[in-house]
CSV table of C-alpha atoms and ligand atoms in Angstrom, one decimal:
chain,number,residue,atom,x,y,z
A,1,MET,CA,-107.7,120.9,68.7
A,2,ILE,CA,-110.9,122.8,67.8
A,3,VAL,CA,-112.3,126.0,69.0
A,4,ARG,CA,-116.1,126.0,69.3
A,5,GLU,CA,-118.8,128.1,71.2
A,6,PHE,CA,-119.3,127.2,74.9
A,7,ARG,CA,-122.3,124.8,75.6
A,8,PRO,CA,-124.0,124.9,79.1
A,9,GLN,CA,-122.8,121.0,79.5
A,10,ASP,CA,-119.2,122.3,79.3
A,11,LEU,CA,-119.7,124.3,82.6
A,12,LYS,CA,-118.4,121.7,84.8
A,13,THR,CA,-115.1,121.3,83.1
A,14,VAL,CA,-114.7,125.2,82.7
A,15,LEU,CA,-115.2,125.5,86.5
A,16,LYS,CA,-112.6,123.0,87.2
A,17,ILE,CA,-110.2,124.8,85.0
A,18,GLU,CA,-111.4,128.2,86.4
A,19,ARG,CA,-110.6,127.0,89.9
A,20,GLU,CA,-107.2,125.5,89.4
A,21,SER,CA,-106.1,128.7,87.2
A,22,PHE,CA,-107.2,131.5,89.7
A,23,ALA,CA,-107.0,132.4,93.3
A,24,ASP,CA,-110.4,134.0,93.2
A,25,PRO,CA,-112.4,131.9,90.6
A,26,TYR,CA,-115.6,133.0,89.3
A,27,PRO,CA,-118.5,131.2,90.8
A,28,ALA,CA,-120.8,129.0,88.6
A,29,HIS,CA,-123.6,131.4,88.7
A,30,LEU,CA,-121.6,134.4,87.6
A,31,LEU,CA,-120.2,132.3,84.6
A,32,ARG,CA,-123.8,131.2,83.8
A,33,ASP,CA,-124.9,135.0,84.0
A,34,ILE,CA,-122.2,136.2,81.9
A,35,TYR,CA,-123.0,133.6,79.1
A,36,ASN,CA,-126.9,134.4,79.5
A,37,LEU,CA,-125.8,138.0,79.0
A,38,GLY,CA,-124.7,137.1,75.5
A,39,ALA,CA,-120.8,137.5,76.2
A,40,GLY,CA,-118.5,135.5,73.7
A,41,PHE,CA,-117.7,132.2,75.2
A,42,LEU,CA,-115.4,129.9,73.5
A,43,VAL,CA,-113.9,126.7,74.6
A,44,ALA,CA,-111.0,124.7,73.1
A,45,GLN,CA,-111.4,120.9,72.7
A,46,GLU,CA,-108.8,118.4,72.3
A,47,ASP,CA,-109.7,114.6,71.9
A,48,GLY,CA,-113.2,115.4,73.0
A,49,ARG,CA,-112.3,117.1,76.1
A,50,VAL,CA,-112.5,120.7,76.8
A,51,VAL,CA,-109.0,121.9,77.8
A,52,GLY,CA,-109.5,125.7,78.0
A,53,PHE,CA,-111.9,128.6,77.5
A,54,ILE,CA,-112.0,132.3,76.8
A,55,ILE,CA,-114.9,134.9,77.8
A,56,PHE,CA,-115.0,138.3,76.2
A,57,TRP,CA,-117.4,141.1,75.2
A,58,ILE,CA,-117.8,144.4,73.5
A,59,ARG,CA,-117.9,147.4,75.7
A,60,PHE,CA,-118.0,151.2,74.7
A,61,GLU,CA,-119.2,150.1,71.3
A,62,ASP,CA,-115.6,149.6,69.6
A,63,GLU,CA,-113.6,148.2,72.5
A,64,GLY,CA,-113.2,144.5,73.0
A,65,HIS,CA,-112.6,143.2,76.5
A,66,ILE,CA,-111.2,139.9,77.5
A,67,ILE,CA,-113.1,138.9,80.8
A,68,SER,CA,-111.3,135.5,81.4
A,69,LEU,CA,-109.0,133.1,79.8
A,70,ALA,CA,-107.7,129.9,81.2
A,71,VAL,CA,-106.2,126.6,79.9
A,72,ASP,CA,-106.0,123.2,81.8
A,73,LYS,CA,-102.7,122.9,83.6
A,74,ASP,CA,-101.9,119.6,81.6
A,75,TYR,CA,-102.4,121.3,78.3
A,76,ARG,CA,-100.5,124.6,78.7
A,77,ARG,CA,-97.8,125.8,76.4
A,78,GLN,CA,-99.1,123.9,73.5
A,79,GLY,CA,-100.6,126.9,71.8
A,80,VAL,CA,-104.1,126.4,73.2
A,81,GLY,CA,-104.4,129.8,74.9
A,82,ALA,CA,-103.0,131.6,71.8
A,83,GLU,CA,-105.5,129.9,69.5
A,84,LEU,CA,-108.5,131.0,71.9
A,85,VAL,CA,-107.3,134.6,71.7
A,86,ARG,CA,-106.7,134.6,68.0
A,87,THR,CA,-110.3,133.1,67.6
A,88,ALA,CA,-111.6,136.0,69.9
A,89,ILE,CA,-109.7,138.4,67.9
A,90,GLY,CA,-111.2,137.2,64.6
A,91,ILE,CA,-114.5,137.7,66.0
A,92,PHE,CA,-113.7,141.3,67.4
A,93,GLU,CA,-112.7,142.2,63.9
A,94,LYS,CA,-115.9,141.2,62.4
A,95,PHE,CA,-117.4,143.7,64.6
A,96,HIS,CA,-115.0,146.4,63.7
A,97,ILE,CA,-113.4,146.6,67.0
A,98,LYS,CA,-110.6,149.0,67.3
A,99,ASN,CA,-108.9,147.9,70.4
A,100,ILE,CA,-108.9,145.1,72.9
A,101,LYS,CA,-108.2,145.5,76.6
A,102,LEU,CA,-107.9,143.1,79.6
A,103,GLU,CA,-106.7,143.2,83.1
A,104,VAL,CA,-104.3,140.8,84.5
A,105,ARG,CA,-102.7,140.5,88.1
A,106,ALA,CA,-99.4,142.3,88.3
A,107,LYS,CA,-97.8,139.4,89.8
A,108,ASN,CA,-99.0,137.0,87.0
A,109,ARG,CA,-95.9,137.2,84.9
A,110,GLY,CA,-96.5,134.2,83.0
A,111,ALA,CA,-99.9,135.6,81.6
A,112,ILE,CA,-98.2,139.1,81.0
A,113,ASN,CA,-95.5,137.3,79.0
A,114,PHE,CA,-98.3,135.4,77.1
A,115,TYR,CA,-100.2,138.4,76.2
A,116,ARG,CA,-97.0,140.4,75.1
A,117,ALA,CA,-96.1,137.3,72.9
A,118,LEU,CA,-99.4,137.8,71.2
A,119,GLY,CA,-99.0,141.4,70.6
A,120,PHE,CA,-100.4,143.1,73.5
A,121,SER,CA,-98.8,145.8,75.4
A,122,GLU,CA,-98.9,147.1,78.8
A,123,GLU,CA,-101.1,150.3,79.0
A,124,LYS,CA,-101.1,151.1,82.8
A,125,VAL,CA,-101.3,149.8,86.2
A,126,ILE,CA,-104.5,150.2,88.3
A,127,ALA,CA,-103.5,150.1,92.0
A,128,ASN,CA,-105.5,147.8,94.4
A,129,TYR,CA,-107.9,146.5,91.6
A,130,TYR,CA,-108.2,143.2,93.1
A,131,GLU,CA,-110.1,142.3,96.4
A,132,ASP,CA,-106.9,141.0,98.0
A,133,GLY,CA,-105.3,144.4,97.2
A,134,GLU,CA,-103.1,143.3,94.3
A,135,ASP,CA,-102.6,145.7,91.4
A,136,ALA,CA,-103.9,145.1,87.7
A,137,VAL,CA,-102.0,145.7,84.7
A,138,VAL,CA,-104.1,146.7,81.7
A,139,MET,CA,-103.0,145.3,78.6
A,140,ARG,CA,-104.0,146.7,75.3
A,141,MET,CA,-104.0,145.5,71.6
A,142,ASP,CA,-104.9,147.8,68.7
A,143,LEU,CA,-106.6,146.2,65.7
A,144,HIS,CA,-106.8,147.5,62.2
A,145,SER,CA,-110.3,145.9,61.4
A,146,GLY,CA,-110.7,145.8,57.8
A,147,GLY,CA,-107.2,146.3,57.2
A,148,ASP,CA,-103.9,144.5,57.3
A,149,SER,CA,-104.3,142.7,60.8
A,150,PRO,CA,-102.4,139.4,60.7
A,151,TYR,CA,-105.5,137.6,62.0
A,152,GLY,CA,-107.9,139.3,59.5
A,153,HIS,CA,-110.2,137.4,57.2
A,154,GLU,CA,-109.6,134.1,58.6
A,155,TYR,CA,-112.6,133.4,60.5
B,1,COA,C1,-102.1,132.4,80.4
B,1,COA,C2,-102.4,131.1,79.7
B,1,COA,C3,-104.0,131.3,79.4
B,1,COA,C4,-101.6,130.8,78.5
B,1,COA,O1,-102.1,129.6,78.0
B,1,COA,P1,-101.1,128.4,77.1
B,1,COA,O2,-102.1,127.7,76.2
B,1,COA,O3,-100.2,127.7,78.2
B,1,COA,O4,-100.4,129.5,76.0
B,1,COA,P2,-99.6,129.3,74.7
B,1,COA,O5,-99.2,127.8,74.7
B,1,COA,O6,-100.8,129.6,73.6
B,1,COA,O7,-98.4,130.3,74.7
B,1,COA,C5,-98.1,131.0,73.5
B,1,COA,C6,-96.9,131.8,73.8
B,1,COA,O8,-97.0,132.7,75.0
B,1,COA,C7,-96.0,132.8,75.9
B,1,COA,N1,-96.2,132.3,77.2
B,1,COA,C8,-97.2,131.4,77.5
B,1,COA,N2,-97.3,131.0,78.8
B,1,COA,C9,-96.0,131.5,79.2
B,1,COA,C10,-95.6,131.6,80.6
B,1,COA,N3,-96.2,131.0,81.6
B,1,COA,N4,-94.2,132.3,80.8
B,1,COA,C11,-93.7,132.9,79.8
B,1,COA,N5,-94.4,133.0,78.5
B,1,COA,C12,-95.5,132.4,78.3
B,1,COA,C13,-94.8,131.9,75.2
B,1,COA,O9,-94.2,132.9,74.1
B,1,COA,C14,-95.8,130.8,74.3
B,1,COA,O10,-95.1,130.4,73.2
B,1,COA,P3,-94.0,129.1,73.5
B,1,COA,O11,-94.8,128.2,74.3
B,1,COA,O12,-93.9,128.7,72.0
B,1,COA,O13,-92.8,129.8,74.1
B,1,COA,C15,-102.2,129.9,80.9
B,1,COA,O14,-101.0,129.8,81.4
B,1,COA,C16,-103.3,129.9,81.9
B,1,COA,O15,-104.3,129.5,81.9
B,1,COA,N6,-102.8,130.5,83.0
B,1,COA,C17,-103.8,130.5,84.4
B,1,COA,C18,-104.8,131.5,84.0
B,1,COA,C19,-104.2,133.0,83.6
B,1,COA,O16,-103.3,133.4,84.3
B,1,COA,N7,-105.1,133.5,82.7
B,1,COA,C20,-104.7,134.9,82.1
B,1,COA,C21,-105.2,135.9,82.9
B,1,COA,S1,-106.9,136.4,82.5
């Protein structure tokens, strides 16, 4: 598996994965806008096929934010998601980001456990965060950019 930058020709497959992964998927134009605005957008490729993606950006100068992450159903539990997050962390560290945050649906226990396994912890709950009224759990990881992070200096 390789992790590489998103290319516009990946959009169709990314949309397929997005739609099978989320009840309220981002529409194509929004993904395109996010990409055009300069957000980090990486895909995981296995045997020439895009099997997962991560979208992230930097906000408030030193805070990394994971906007979206999804892996093709047939490729889950094979380390693809973890590799995408680790690669994004490596990029955040280059920009001396101090912490990373993300929101996840409170009922999405699989994703919450996934992020916990990677070292994130639950910071707070935001009630009614999603359009359908579901709460969000904000998860956070502190980085030690330039220090002794387990992911430092690899990328
Ligand atoms: C969450 C998601 C991205 C994880 O991707 P993945 O490639 O399957 O995850 P990995 O194989 O890298 O998992 C790494 C570790 O996280 C944990 N983990 C992953 N999925 C899990 C699940 N469903 N339940 C419990 N733990 C899980 C495990 O500890 C796993 O290690 P293991 O397989 O050796 O036990 C994937 O399930 C997905 O696309 N879900 C739908 C979209 C989504 O919920 N995105 C996140 C919200 S932004």
